[in-house]
Amino acid sequence: LVVWVATHGDLDYGEDWALLTDGKAGEQARRDVAGITYGGGGDPEEHHLDGIANLLGAVPWDLSYGVSRCLVAFLTADTKPARCAVTARSLGEAFKAKDICLHLVCESTPTLDELVAAAGGLQFTISNNPSVPELQKVAGQVAASVVARTIAAGTKPLRSVVP
C-alpha cells in the first residue's frame, strides 16, 4: 500500500496546496493526517478542484492492469471555480480515463456532484459541521469501500456500503 496525502484551502487567502505524504507507507500517512487541523464549520467555498487536480497530477499513478487506484478527498463547503483551467466535468473525466476511483466526503453541491458523476466515483455525504458519530459512520463507509475494492483489485466504487 502506497499513500499520498495532500491538503489545500482557499487560494484567495494564501492557503496553497501542500503535499504531506509522498508515496510513503500507511503509518506516515496516519501521522500526516493527524497533523491536519480544521477550523470552525460553515466554511465558505474553497479551491477544491485545484487541490484535487494538483494531487491527480503529482502522484505517479501505477496504471498497470489489476492495480487498484483510489483518491479519497475530504472537503468542507463547495468549491470555487478552478484557477488551473479544469472544470468539474473535465477533472472527473480525467479520473475516469485513468481508471482512478474518486471518493468524495463532502456536502452535496451541484459542482461536487458533477465531479463525482463524471468520474464514475462515489460520494459520501456529510454535513459541513459534522458530529463525531457522523464522522465515525462516514469513516467506516469509506474504509469498507476502499478495502473491498483493494481486495478485489477493482476500480469501480461500491454503490452500497454497510457500516
CSV table of N, CA and C in Angstrom, one decimal:
chain,number,residue,atom,x,y,z
A,1,LEU,N,0.9,-1.2,0.0
A,1,LEU,CA,0.0,0.0,0.0
A,1,LEU,C,0.9,1.2,0.0
A,2,VAL,N,0.7,2.1,-1.0
A,2,VAL,CA,1.4,3.3,-1.1
A,2,VAL,C,0.4,4.5,-0.9
A,3,VAL,N,0.8,5.4,-0.1
A,3,VAL,CA,-0.2,6.5,0.3
A,3,VAL,C,0.4,7.9,0.0
A,4,TRP,N,-0.4,8.7,-0.5
A,4,TRP,CA,-0.1,10.1,-0.8
A,4,TRP,C,-1.1,11.0,0.0
A,5,VAL,N,-0.7,12.0,0.7
A,5,VAL,CA,-1.6,12.9,1.4
A,5,VAL,C,-1.3,14.3,1.1
A,6,ALA,N,-2.3,15.1,0.7
A,6,ALA,CA,-2.1,16.5,0.4
A,6,ALA,C,-3.2,17.3,1.1
A,7,THR,N,-3.0,18.5,1.3
A,7,THR,CA,-4.0,19.4,1.9
A,7,THR,C,-4.1,20.7,1.1
A,8,HIS,N,-5.2,21.4,1.1
A,8,HIS,CA,-5.3,22.6,0.4
A,8,HIS,C,-6.4,23.5,1.1
A,9,GLY,N,-6.6,24.7,0.6
A,9,GLY,CA,-7.6,25.6,1.2
A,9,GLY,C,-8.0,26.5,0.1
A,10,ASP,N,-8.1,27.8,0.5
A,10,ASP,CA,-8.6,28.8,-0.3
A,10,ASP,C,-7.4,29.6,-0.9
A,11,LEU,N,-7.2,29.5,-2.2
A,11,LEU,CA,-6.0,30.2,-2.8
A,11,LEU,C,-6.1,31.7,-2.6
A,12,ASP,N,-7.3,32.2,-2.5
A,12,ASP,CA,-7.5,33.7,-2.4
A,12,ASP,C,-6.9,34.2,-1.1
A,13,TYR,N,-6.7,33.3,-0.1
A,13,TYR,CA,-6.1,33.6,1.2
A,13,TYR,C,-4.8,33.0,1.4
A,14,GLY,N,-4.1,32.6,0.4
A,14,GLY,CA,-2.8,32.1,0.5
A,14,GLY,C,-2.7,30.7,1.1
A,15,GLU,N,-3.8,30.0,1.1
A,15,GLU,CA,-3.8,28.6,1.6
A,15,GLU,C,-3.5,27.7,0.5
A,16,ASP,N,-2.3,27.5,0.1
A,16,ASP,CA,-1.8,26.8,-1.0
A,16,ASP,C,-1.9,25.3,-0.8
A,17,TRP,N,-1.9,24.6,-1.9
A,17,TRP,CA,-1.8,23.1,-1.9
A,17,TRP,C,-0.5,22.7,-1.3
A,18,ALA,N,-0.5,21.6,-0.5
A,18,ALA,CA,0.8,21.1,0.1
A,18,ALA,C,0.8,19.6,0.1
A,19,LEU,N,1.8,19.0,-0.4
A,19,LEU,CA,2.0,17.5,-0.3
A,19,LEU,C,2.6,17.2,1.0
A,20,LEU,N,1.9,16.3,1.8
A,20,LEU,CA,2.4,16.0,3.1
A,20,LEU,C,3.0,14.6,3.1
A,21,THR,N,2.4,13.6,2.5
A,21,THR,CA,2.9,12.3,2.4
A,21,THR,C,3.2,12.0,1.0
A,22,ASP,N,4.5,11.6,0.7
A,22,ASP,CA,4.9,11.4,-0.7
A,22,ASP,C,5.2,10.0,-1.0
A,23,GLY,N,4.2,9.2,-1.2
A,23,GLY,CA,4.4,7.8,-1.5
A,23,GLY,C,4.9,6.9,-0.4
A,24,LYS,N,4.6,7.2,0.8
A,24,LYS,CA,5.0,6.5,2.0
A,24,LYS,C,4.1,5.4,2.4
A,25,ALA,N,4.4,4.7,3.4
A,25,ALA,CA,3.6,3.6,4.0
A,25,ALA,C,2.5,4.3,4.8
A,26,GLY,N,1.5,3.5,5.2
A,26,GLY,CA,0.4,3.9,5.9
A,26,GLY,C,0.6,4.7,7.2
A,27,GLU,N,1.6,4.2,8.0
A,27,GLU,CA,1.9,4.8,9.3
A,27,GLU,C,2.3,6.3,9.2
A,28,GLN,N,3.1,6.6,8.2
A,28,GLN,CA,3.5,8.0,7.9
A,28,GLN,C,2.2,8.9,7.5
A,29,ALA,N,1.4,8.3,6.7
A,29,ALA,CA,0.2,9.0,6.3
A,29,ALA,C,-0.7,9.2,7.5
A,30,ARG,N,-0.8,8.3,8.4
A,30,ARG,CA,-1.7,8.5,9.6
A,30,ARG,C,-1.1,9.7,10.4
A,31,ARG,N,0.2,9.8,10.6
A,31,ARG,CA,0.8,10.9,11.3
A,31,ARG,C,0.5,12.2,10.6
A,32,ASP,N,0.6,12.2,9.3
A,32,ASP,CA,0.4,13.4,8.5
A,32,ASP,C,-1.0,13.9,8.6
A,33,VAL,N,-2.0,12.9,8.5
A,33,VAL,CA,-3.4,13.3,8.5
A,33,VAL,C,-3.7,13.8,9.9
A,34,ALA,N,-3.1,13.2,11.0
A,34,ALA,CA,-3.4,13.6,12.3
A,34,ALA,C,-2.9,15.1,12.6
A,35,GLY,N,-2.0,15.5,11.8
A,35,GLY,CA,-1.4,16.9,11.9
A,35,GLY,C,-2.2,17.9,11.2
A,36,ILE,N,-3.2,17.5,10.4
A,36,ILE,CA,-4.0,18.5,9.7
A,36,ILE,C,-5.1,19.0,10.6
A,37,THR,N,-5.2,20.3,10.7
A,37,THR,CA,-6.3,20.9,11.5
A,37,THR,C,-7.3,21.7,10.7
A,38,TYR,N,-8.5,21.8,11.2
A,38,TYR,CA,-9.6,22.5,10.5
A,38,TYR,C,-10.2,23.4,11.5
A,39,GLY,N,-10.6,24.6,11.1
A,39,GLY,CA,-11.3,25.5,12.0
A,39,GLY,C,-12.7,25.7,11.7
A,40,GLY,N,-13.5,25.7,12.7
A,40,GLY,CA,-14.9,26.0,12.6
A,40,GLY,C,-15.8,25.0,11.9
A,41,GLY,N,-16.5,25.5,11.0
A,41,GLY,CA,-17.5,24.8,10.2
A,41,GLY,C,-18.3,25.9,9.5
A,42,GLY,N,-19.1,25.5,8.6
A,42,GLY,CA,-19.8,26.6,7.8
A,42,GLY,C,-18.9,27.4,7.0
A,43,ASP,N,-17.8,26.7,6.5
A,43,ASP,CA,-16.8,27.4,5.7
A,43,ASP,C,-17.4,27.9,4.4
A,44,PRO,N,-16.8,29.0,3.9
A,44,PRO,CA,-17.1,29.5,2.6
A,44,PRO,C,-16.4,28.5,1.6
A,45,GLU,N,-16.8,28.7,0.3
A,45,GLU,CA,-16.2,27.9,-0.8
A,45,GLU,C,-14.6,28.0,-0.7
A,46,GLU,N,-14.0,26.9,-1.2
A,46,GLU,CA,-12.5,26.9,-1.3
A,46,GLU,C,-12.2,26.3,-2.7
A,47,HIS,N,-10.9,26.2,-2.9
A,47,HIS,CA,-10.5,25.8,-4.3
A,47,HIS,C,-10.2,24.3,-4.3
A,48,HIS,N,-11.3,23.5,-4.1
A,48,HIS,CA,-11.2,22.1,-4.1
A,48,HIS,C,-10.8,21.5,-5.5
A,49,LEU,N,-11.3,22.0,-6.5
A,49,LEU,CA,-10.9,21.5,-7.9
A,49,LEU,C,-9.4,21.6,-8.1
A,50,ASP,N,-8.8,22.7,-7.7
A,50,ASP,CA,-7.4,22.9,-7.9
A,50,ASP,C,-6.6,21.9,-7.0
A,51,GLY,N,-7.0,21.7,-5.8
A,51,GLY,CA,-6.4,20.8,-4.9
A,51,GLY,C,-6.4,19.3,-5.4
A,52,ILE,N,-7.6,18.9,-5.9
A,52,ILE,CA,-7.7,17.6,-6.4
A,52,ILE,C,-6.9,17.4,-7.7
A,53,ALA,N,-7.0,18.4,-8.6
A,53,ALA,CA,-6.2,18.4,-9.9
A,53,ALA,C,-4.7,18.3,-9.6
A,54,ASN,N,-4.2,19.1,-8.6
A,54,ASN,CA,-2.8,19.0,-8.2
A,54,ASN,C,-2.4,17.6,-7.8
A,55,LEU,N,-3.2,17.0,-6.9
A,55,LEU,CA,-2.9,15.7,-6.5
A,55,LEU,C,-2.9,14.7,-7.6
A,56,LEU,N,-3.9,14.8,-8.4
A,56,LEU,CA,-4.0,13.9,-9.6
A,56,LEU,C,-2.8,13.9,-10.4
A,57,GLY,N,-2.3,15.1,-10.6
A,57,GLY,CA,-1.1,15.3,-11.5
A,57,GLY,C,0.2,15.0,-10.7
A,58,ALA,N,0.3,15.1,-9.4
A,58,ALA,CA,1.5,14.9,-8.7
A,58,ALA,C,1.8,13.5,-8.4
A,59,VAL,N,0.8,12.6,-8.3
A,59,VAL,CA,1.0,11.2,-7.9
A,59,VAL,C,1.4,10.5,-9.2
A,60,PRO,N,2.5,9.7,-9.1
A,60,PRO,CA,2.9,8.8,-10.3
A,60,PRO,C,2.0,7.6,-10.2
A,61,TRP,N,0.8,7.7,-10.7
A,61,TRP,CA,-0.2,6.6,-10.6
A,61,TRP,C,0.4,5.4,-11.4
A,62,ASP,N,0.3,4.2,-10.7
A,62,ASP,CA,0.6,2.9,-11.4
A,62,ASP,C,-0.6,2.5,-12.2
A,63,LEU,N,-0.6,2.6,-13.5
A,63,LEU,CA,-1.7,2.4,-14.4
A,63,LEU,C,-1.7,0.9,-14.9
A,64,SER,N,-1.0,0.1,-14.2
A,64,SER,CA,-1.0,-1.3,-14.6
A,64,SER,C,-2.3,-2.0,-14.4
A,65,TYR,N,-2.6,-3.0,-15.2
A,65,TYR,CA,-3.8,-3.7,-15.1
A,65,TYR,C,-3.8,-4.5,-13.7
A,66,GLY,N,-5.0,-4.5,-13.0
A,66,GLY,CA,-5.1,-5.2,-11.8
A,66,GLY,C,-4.7,-4.4,-10.5
A,67,VAL,N,-4.2,-3.2,-10.7
A,67,VAL,CA,-3.8,-2.3,-9.6
A,67,VAL,C,-4.9,-1.4,-9.2
A,68,SER,N,-5.3,-1.4,-8.0
A,68,SER,CA,-6.4,-0.6,-7.5
A,68,SER,C,-5.9,0.8,-7.2
A,69,ARG,N,-6.6,1.8,-7.8
A,69,ARG,CA,-6.2,3.2,-7.6
A,69,ARG,C,-7.4,4.0,-7.0
A,70,CYS,N,-7.2,4.7,-6.0
A,70,CYS,CA,-8.3,5.5,-5.4
A,70,CYS,C,-7.8,6.8,-4.8
A,71,LEU,N,-8.6,7.8,-5.0
A,71,LEU,CA,-8.3,9.1,-4.3
A,71,LEU,C,-9.5,9.4,-3.5
A,72,VAL,N,-9.2,9.6,-2.2
A,72,VAL,CA,-10.3,9.9,-1.2
A,72,VAL,C,-10.1,11.4,-0.8
A,73,ALA,N,-11.0,12.2,-1.0
A,73,ALA,CA,-10.9,13.6,-0.6
A,73,ALA,C,-12.0,14.0,0.4
A,74,PHE,N,-11.5,14.7,1.4
A,74,PHE,CA,-12.4,15.2,2.5
A,74,PHE,C,-12.5,16.7,2.3
A,75,LEU,N,-13.7,17.2,2.0
A,75,LEU,CA,-13.9,18.6,1.6
A,75,LEU,C,-14.9,19.3,2.5
A,76,THR,N,-14.6,20.5,2.8
A,76,THR,CA,-15.5,21.4,3.5
A,76,THR,C,-16.1,22.4,2.6
A,77,ALA,N,-17.4,22.6,2.6
A,77,ALA,CA,-18.0,23.5,1.7
A,77,ALA,C,-18.0,23.2,0.3
A,78,ASP,N,-18.4,24.1,-0.6
A,78,ASP,CA,-18.4,23.9,-2.0
A,78,ASP,C,-17.1,24.3,-2.6
A,79,THR,N,-16.9,24.2,-3.9
A,79,THR,CA,-15.7,24.6,-4.5
A,79,THR,C,-15.8,25.9,-5.3
A,80,LYS,N,-14.8,26.7,-5.3
A,80,LYS,CA,-14.7,27.8,-6.2
A,80,LYS,C,-14.3,27.3,-7.5
A,81,PRO,N,-14.6,28.1,-8.6
A,81,PRO,CA,-14.1,27.7,-9.9
A,81,PRO,C,-12.6,27.5,-9.9
A,82,ALA,N,-12.1,26.6,-10.6
A,82,ALA,CA,-10.6,26.3,-10.6
A,82,ALA,C,-9.8,27.4,-11.2
A,83,ARG,N,-8.7,27.6,-10.7
A,83,ARG,CA,-7.7,28.5,-11.3
A,83,ARG,C,-6.9,27.8,-12.4
A,84,CYS,N,-6.8,26.5,-12.3
A,84,CYS,CA,-5.9,25.7,-13.2
A,84,CYS,C,-6.7,25.3,-14.4
A,85,ALA,N,-7.7,25.9,-14.8
A,85,ALA,CA,-8.4,25.7,-16.1
A,85,ALA,C,-9.1,24.3,-16.2
A,86,VAL,N,-9.5,23.7,-15.1
A,86,VAL,CA,-10.3,22.5,-15.2
A,86,VAL,C,-11.7,22.8,-14.8
A,87,THR,N,-12.6,22.0,-15.3
A,87,THR,CA,-14.0,22.1,-14.8
A,87,THR,C,-14.2,20.8,-14.0
A,88,ALA,N,-15.3,20.8,-13.3
A,88,ALA,CA,-15.7,19.6,-12.5
A,88,ALA,C,-15.8,18.4,-13.5
A,89,ARG,N,-16.4,18.6,-14.6
A,89,ARG,CA,-16.6,17.6,-15.6
A,89,ARG,C,-15.3,17.1,-16.2
A,90,SER,N,-14.4,18.0,-16.6
A,90,SER,CA,-13.2,17.6,-17.2
A,90,SER,C,-12.3,16.9,-16.2
A,91,LEU,N,-12.3,17.4,-14.9
A,91,LEU,CA,-11.5,16.7,-13.9
A,91,LEU,C,-12.0,15.3,-13.6
A,92,GLY,N,-13.3,15.2,-13.5
A,92,GLY,CA,-13.9,13.8,-13.3
A,92,GLY,C,-13.6,12.9,-14.5
A,93,GLU,N,-13.6,13.4,-15.7
A,93,GLU,CA,-13.3,12.6,-16.9
A,93,GLU,C,-11.9,12.2,-16.9
A,94,ALA,N,-11.0,13.0,-16.3
A,94,ALA,CA,-9.6,12.6,-16.2
A,94,ALA,C,-9.4,11.4,-15.3
A,95,PHE,N,-10.1,11.4,-14.2
A,95,PHE,CA,-10.1,10.3,-13.3
A,95,PHE,C,-10.6,9.0,-14.0
A,96,LYS,N,-11.7,9.2,-14.7
A,96,LYS,CA,-12.3,8.0,-15.3
A,96,LYS,C,-11.3,7.5,-16.4
A,97,ALA,N,-10.7,8.4,-17.2
A,97,ALA,CA,-9.8,8.0,-18.2
A,97,ALA,C,-8.6,7.2,-17.7
A,98,LYS,N,-8.1,7.5,-16.5
A,98,LYS,CA,-7.0,6.8,-15.8
A,98,LYS,C,-7.5,5.6,-15.0
A,99,ASP,N,-8.8,5.4,-14.9
A,99,ASP,CA,-9.3,4.3,-14.1
A,99,ASP,C,-9.0,4.5,-12.7
A,100,ILE,N,-9.1,5.7,-12.2
A,100,ILE,CA,-8.8,6.0,-10.8
A,100,ILE,C,-10.2,6.3,-10.1
A,101,CYS,N,-10.5,5.6,-9.1
A,101,CYS,CA,-11.8,5.8,-8.4
A,101,CYS,C,-11.7,7.0,-7.5
A,102,LEU,N,-12.6,7.9,-7.6
A,102,LEU,CA,-12.7,9.1,-6.8
A,102,LEU,C,-13.8,9.0,-5.8
A,103,HIS,N,-13.4,9.1,-4.5
A,103,HIS,CA,-14.3,9.1,-3.4
A,103,HIS,C,-14.3,10.5,-2.8
A,104,LEU,N,-15.4,11.2,-2.7
A,104,LEU,CA,-15.5,12.5,-2.1
A,104,LEU,C,-16.3,12.3,-0.8
A,105,VAL,N,-15.8,12.9,0.3
A,105,VAL,CA,-16.5,13.0,1.5
A,105,VAL,C,-16.8,14.5,1.7
A,106,CYS,N,-18.1,14.9,1.5
A,106,CYS,CA,-18.4,16.3,1.4
A,106,CYS,C,-19.9,16.5,1.4
A,107,GLU,N,-20.3,17.8,1.5
A,107,GLU,CA,-21.7,18.2,1.3
A,107,GLU,C,-22.0,18.0,-0.2
A,108,SER,N,-23.2,17.7,-0.4
A,108,SER,CA,-23.7,17.5,-1.8
A,108,SER,C,-23.9,18.9,-2.4
A,109,THR,N,-23.2,19.3,-3.5
A,109,THR,CA,-23.4,20.5,-4.2
A,109,THR,C,-23.4,20.2,-5.6
A,110,PRO,N,-24.0,21.1,-6.5
A,110,PRO,CA,-24.1,20.8,-7.9
A,110,PRO,C,-22.7,20.5,-8.5
A,111,THR,N,-21.7,21.3,-8.2
A,111,THR,CA,-20.3,21.2,-8.8
A,111,THR,C,-19.7,19.9,-8.3
A,112,LEU,N,-19.7,19.6,-7.0
A,112,LEU,CA,-19.1,18.4,-6.5
A,112,LEU,C,-19.8,17.1,-7.0
A,113,ASP,N,-21.2,17.2,-7.1
A,113,ASP,CA,-22.0,16.1,-7.7
A,113,ASP,C,-21.5,15.9,-9.1
A,114,GLU,N,-21.3,16.9,-9.9
A,114,GLU,CA,-20.9,16.8,-11.3
A,114,GLU,C,-19.5,16.1,-11.4
A,115,LEU,N,-18.6,16.5,-10.5
A,115,LEU,CA,-17.3,15.9,-10.4
A,115,LEU,C,-17.3,14.4,-10.2
A,116,VAL,N,-18.1,14.0,-9.2
A,116,VAL,CA,-18.2,12.6,-8.9
A,116,VAL,C,-18.9,11.8,-10.0
A,117,ALA,N,-19.9,12.4,-10.6
A,117,ALA,CA,-20.6,11.7,-11.7
A,117,ALA,C,-19.7,11.5,-12.9
A,118,ALA,N,-19.0,12.6,-13.2
A,118,ALA,CA,-18.1,12.5,-14.4
A,118,ALA,C,-17.0,11.5,-14.2
A,119,ALA,N,-16.6,11.3,-12.9
A,119,ALA,CA,-15.5,10.3,-12.6
A,119,ALA,C,-16.0,8.9,-12.5
A,120,GLY,N,-17.4,8.8,-12.4
A,120,GLY,CA,-17.9,7.5,-12.1
A,120,GLY,C,-17.6,7.1,-10.6
A,121,GLY,N,-17.4,8.1,-9.8
A,121,GLY,CA,-17.0,7.9,-8.4
A,121,GLY,C,-18.1,7.7,-7.4
A,122,LEU,N,-17.8,7.9,-6.2
A,122,LEU,CA,-18.7,7.7,-5.1
A,122,LEU,C,-18.6,8.9,-4.1
A,123,GLN,N,-19.8,9.3,-3.7
A,123,GLN,CA,-19.8,10.5,-2.8
A,123,GLN,C,-20.4,10.0,-1.5
A,124,PHE,N,-19.7,10.4,-0.4
A,124,PHE,CA,-20.2,10.1,1.0
A,124,PHE,C,-20.6,11.5,1.5
A,125,THR,N,-21.9,11.7,1.6
A,125,THR,CA,-22.5,13.0,2.0
A,125,THR,C,-22.3,13.2,3.5
A,126,ILE,N,-21.8,14.3,3.9
A,126,ILE,CA,-21.5,14.7,5.3
A,126,ILE,C,-21.9,16.2,5.4
A,127,SER,N,-22.3,16.6,6.6
A,127,SER,CA,-22.6,18.0,6.8
A,127,SER,C,-21.3,18.8,6.9
A,128,ASN,N,-21.4,20.1,6.8
A,128,ASN,CA,-20.2,21.0,6.9
A,128,ASN,C,-19.7,21.1,8.3
A,129,ASN,N,-20.5,20.7,9.3
A,129,ASN,CA,-20.1,20.8,10.7
A,129,ASN,C,-20.5,19.4,11.3
A,130,PRO,N,-19.8,18.3,10.9
A,130,PRO,CA,-20.2,17.0,11.4
A,130,PRO,C,-20.0,16.7,12.8
A,131,SER,N,-20.9,15.9,13.4
A,131,SER,CA,-20.7,15.4,14.7
A,131,SER,C,-19.8,14.2,14.7
A,132,VAL,N,-19.3,13.8,15.9
A,132,VAL,CA,-18.4,12.7,16.0
A,132,VAL,C,-19.1,11.4,15.4
A,133,PRO,N,-20.3,11.1,15.8
A,133,PRO,CA,-20.9,9.9,15.2
A,133,PRO,C,-21.1,10.0,13.7
A,134,GLU,N,-21.3,11.1,13.2
A,134,GLU,CA,-21.4,11.3,11.7
A,134,GLU,C,-20.0,11.0,11.1
A,135,LEU,N,-19.0,11.5,11.7
A,135,LEU,CA,-17.6,11.3,11.2
A,135,LEU,C,-17.3,9.8,11.2
A,136,GLN,N,-17.6,9.1,12.3
A,136,GLN,CA,-17.3,7.7,12.5
A,136,GLN,C,-18.1,6.9,11.5
A,137,LYS,N,-19.3,7.2,11.2
A,137,LYS,CA,-20.1,6.5,10.3
A,137,LYS,C,-19.5,6.6,8.9
A,138,VAL,N,-19.2,7.8,8.4
A,138,VAL,CA,-18.6,8.0,7.1
A,138,VAL,C,-17.2,7.4,7.0
A,139,ALA,N,-16.4,7.5,8.1
A,139,ALA,CA,-15.1,6.8,8.0
A,139,ALA,C,-15.2,5.3,7.8
A,140,GLY,N,-16.2,4.7,8.5
A,140,GLY,CA,-16.4,3.3,8.3
A,140,GLY,C,-16.9,2.9,6.9
A,141,GLN,N,-17.7,3.8,6.3
A,141,GLN,CA,-18.2,3.5,4.9
A,141,GLN,C,-17.1,3.7,3.9
A,142,VAL,N,-16.3,4.7,4.1
A,142,VAL,CA,-15.1,4.9,3.2
A,142,VAL,C,-14.2,3.8,3.3
A,143,ALA,N,-13.8,3.4,4.5
A,143,ALA,CA,-12.8,2.3,4.7
A,143,ALA,C,-13.4,1.0,4.1
A,144,ALA,N,-14.6,0.7,4.3
A,144,ALA,CA,-15.2,-0.5,3.8
A,144,ALA,C,-15.1,-0.5,2.3
A,145,SER,N,-15.4,0.6,1.7
A,145,SER,CA,-15.4,0.7,0.2
A,145,SER,C,-14.0,0.5,-0.4
A,146,VAL,N,-13.1,1.2,0.2
A,146,VAL,CA,-11.7,1.2,-0.3
A,146,VAL,C,-11.1,-0.2,0.0
A,147,VAL,N,-11.3,-0.8,1.1
A,147,VAL,CA,-10.8,-2.2,1.4
A,147,VAL,C,-11.4,-3.2,0.5
A,148,ALA,N,-12.7,-3.2,0.3
A,148,ALA,CA,-13.3,-4.1,-0.6
A,148,ALA,C,-12.8,-4.0,-2.1
A,149,ARG,N,-12.6,-2.8,-2.5
A,149,ARG,CA,-12.1,-2.5,-3.9
A,149,ARG,C,-10.6,-3.0,-4.0
A,150,THR,N,-9.8,-2.8,-2.9
A,150,THR,CA,-8.5,-3.2,-3.0
A,150,THR,C,-8.3,-4.7,-3.0
A,151,ILE,N,-9.1,-5.4,-2.2
A,151,ILE,CA,-9.1,-6.9,-2.2
A,151,ILE,C,-9.5,-7.4,-3.6
A,152,ALA,N,-10.5,-6.8,-4.2
A,152,ALA,CA,-11.0,-7.2,-5.5
A,152,ALA,C,-10.1,-6.7,-6.6
A,153,ALA,N,-9.2,-5.8,-6.3
A,153,ALA,CA,-8.3,-5.1,-7.3
A,153,ALA,C,-9.1,-4.5,-8.4
A,154,GLY,N,-10.3,-3.9,-8.0
A,154,GLY,CA,-11.1,-3.3,-9.0
A,154,GLY,C,-11.1,-1.8,-8.8
A,155,THR,N,-11.6,-1.1,-9.8
A,155,THR,CA,-11.6,0.4,-9.7
A,155,THR,C,-13.1,0.9,-9.7
A,156,LYS,N,-14.1,0.1,-9.7
A,156,LYS,CA,-15.4,0.6,-9.7
A,156,LYS,C,-15.8,0.8,-8.2
A,157,PRO,N,-16.4,1.9,-7.8
A,157,PRO,CA,-16.8,2.1,-6.4
A,157,PRO,C,-18.0,1.2,-6.1
A,158,LEU,N,-18.0,0.8,-4.8
A,158,LEU,CA,-19.2,0.1,-4.3
A,158,LEU,C,-20.3,1.1,-4.2
A,159,ARG,N,-21.5,0.8,-4.6
A,159,ARG,CA,-22.6,1.7,-4.6
A,159,ARG,C,-23.4,1.6,-3.3
A,160,SER,N,-23.2,0.5,-2.5
A,160,SER,CA,-23.9,0.5,-1.2
A,160,SER,C,-22.9,-0.2,-0.3
A,161,VAL,N,-22.7,0.5,0.8
A,161,VAL,CA,-21.7,0.0,1.8
A,161,VAL,C,-22.4,0.0,3.2
A,162,VAL,N,-22.4,-1.2,3.8
A,162,VAL,CA,-22.9,-1.3,5.2
A,162,VAL,C,-21.9,-0.9,6.2
A,163,PRO,N,-22.1,0.1,7.0
A,163,PRO,CA,-21.0,0.5,8.0
A,163,PRO,C,-20.8,-0.6,9.1
